[in-house]
Amino acid sequence: EKANALPVNLAYMGWCDLQYGKPIESQDLLREQENFILECNTTTSFQANSWKTYRNNQSEKHSLLAEVLHQKCFCHLLSGYIAGWFEASYGVSTWCIETQCSVTGAENCTFLIVHSFN
């Protein structure tokens, strides 16, 4: 159960508490290698928490900060790690796209893991 080991790995490293939107069965992913979409979320992304801490410690007058905080998503490293995990585990080219980020006020950081169709 390669997919189910990912949340354990991320928690062990202190990166986040990843949770899948629905239970993942490896045979389903292997059967539908080129058509899967999975949703997962976390309330404890280390990247989002770092950005929130930075934002709280800086002045809003800082133009770079104001420009950066208009982004929709901040957890790029986590997105890449999740995509790489699925790609290495199943031999399928994947993308992981963050659709919501707690830095921008969302309750969770939400990610979609999809086959990249390359």
Coordinates of C-alpha atoms in Angstrom, one line a residue:
E1 CA 0.0 0.0 0.0
K2 CA 2.3 2.6 -1.4
A3 CA -0.2 5.4 -1.4
N4 CA -1.2 4.8 2.2
A5 CA 2.5 5.1 3.3
L6 CA 2.7 8.7 2.0
P7 CA 0.8 10.3 5.0
V8 CA 2.9 8.4 7.4
N9 CA 6.1 9.5 5.7
L10 CA 5.0 13.2 5.6
A11 CA 4.0 13.1 9.3
Y12 CA 7.3 11.4 10.3
M13 CA 9.3 14.2 8.5
G14 CA 7.1 16.9 10.2
W15 CA 5.8 18.2 6.9
C16 CA 2.0 17.8 7.3
D17 CA -0.8 15.5 8.4
L18 CA -2.0 14.5 4.9
Q19 CA -5.5 12.9 4.7
Y20 CA -7.1 11.5 1.6
G21 CA -10.6 12.5 0.7
K22 CA -11.5 8.9 0.2
P23 CA -9.8 5.6 1.0
I24 CA -7.2 4.6 -1.6
E25 CA -7.0 1.0 -2.8
S26 CA -3.8 0.3 -4.7
Q27 CA -5.6 -2.1 -7.2
D28 CA -7.9 0.8 -8.2
L29 CA -5.0 3.0 -9.0
L30 CA -3.2 0.3 -10.9
R31 CA -6.4 -0.5 -12.8
E32 CA -7.1 3.1 -13.7
Q33 CA -3.5 4.3 -14.0
E34 CA -4.3 6.9 -16.6
N35 CA -7.6 8.2 -15.3
F36 CA -7.3 8.8 -11.6
I37 CA -8.0 11.9 -9.7
L38 CA -7.4 11.9 -5.9
E39 CA -8.1 14.7 -3.4
C40 CA -6.2 15.1 -0.2
N41 CA -5.8 17.9 2.4
T42 CA -3.9 18.9 5.4
T43 CA -4.3 21.5 8.2
T44 CA -0.6 21.4 9.2
S45 CA 1.5 22.1 6.0
F46 CA 4.9 23.3 7.2
Q47 CA 5.1 25.6 4.2
A48 CA 1.8 27.3 4.9
N49 CA 2.6 27.6 8.5
S50 CA 6.0 29.3 7.6
W51 CA 4.3 31.8 5.3
K52 CA 1.7 32.6 8.0
T53 CA 4.4 33.2 10.6
Y54 CA 6.4 35.4 8.1
R55 CA 3.2 37.3 7.3
N56 CA 2.5 37.9 11.0
N57 CA 6.0 39.1 11.7
Q58 CA 6.3 41.5 8.7
S59 CA 4.8 44.9 7.9
E60 CA 2.1 45.0 5.2
K61 CA 4.0 48.0 3.8
H62 CA 6.6 45.6 2.4
S63 CA 5.8 45.6 -1.3
L64 CA 7.3 42.2 -2.0
L65 CA 5.3 40.6 0.8
A66 CA 2.0 42.2 -0.5
E67 CA 2.7 40.9 -4.0
V68 CA 3.6 37.4 -2.9
L69 CA 0.5 37.1 -0.6
H70 CA -1.8 37.6 -3.6
Q71 CA -0.8 34.1 -4.8
K72 CA -3.5 31.5 -4.4
C73 CA -1.2 28.6 -3.4
F74 CA 2.0 28.4 -1.4
C75 CA 2.8 24.7 -0.8
H76 CA 4.8 24.1 -4.0
L77 CA 7.4 21.8 -2.4
L78 CA 4.7 19.6 -0.8
S79 CA 2.9 19.4 -4.2
G80 CA 6.0 18.3 -5.9
Y81 CA 6.8 15.7 -3.2
I82 CA 3.3 14.2 -3.4
A83 CA 3.4 14.0 -7.2
G84 CA 6.9 12.4 -7.1
W85 CA 5.7 9.8 -4.5
F86 CA 2.9 8.7 -6.7
E87 CA 5.1 8.7 -9.8
A88 CA 7.8 6.6 -8.2
S89 CA 5.3 4.3 -6.5
Y90 CA 3.1 3.5 -9.5
G91 CA 5.2 4.3 -12.5
V92 CA 2.6 6.8 -13.7
S93 CA 3.4 10.4 -14.6
T94 CA 1.4 12.6 -12.2
W95 CA 0.7 16.2 -11.2
C96 CA -0.2 17.4 -7.8
I97 CA -2.0 20.8 -7.9
E98 CA -2.8 22.8 -4.7
T99 CA -6.3 24.2 -5.1
Q100 CA -6.7 25.9 -1.7
C101 CA -4.1 27.1 0.8
S102 CA -4.6 27.9 4.4
V103 CA -2.3 31.0 3.9
T104 CA -5.1 32.6 2.0
G105 CA -7.7 31.9 4.6
A106 CA -8.9 28.4 3.5
E107 CA -9.5 25.9 6.3
N108 CA -7.1 23.4 4.8
C109 CA -4.5 23.1 2.1
T110 CA -6.2 21.0 -0.5
F111 CA -4.4 19.1 -3.3
L112 CA -5.5 17.2 -6.4
I113 CA -3.4 14.4 -7.6
V114 CA -4.0 13.6 -11.3
H115 CA -2.5 11.7 -14.2
S116 CA -0.5 14.2 -16.2
F117 CA -1.4 12.8 -19.6
N118 CA 2.2 13.1 -20.9

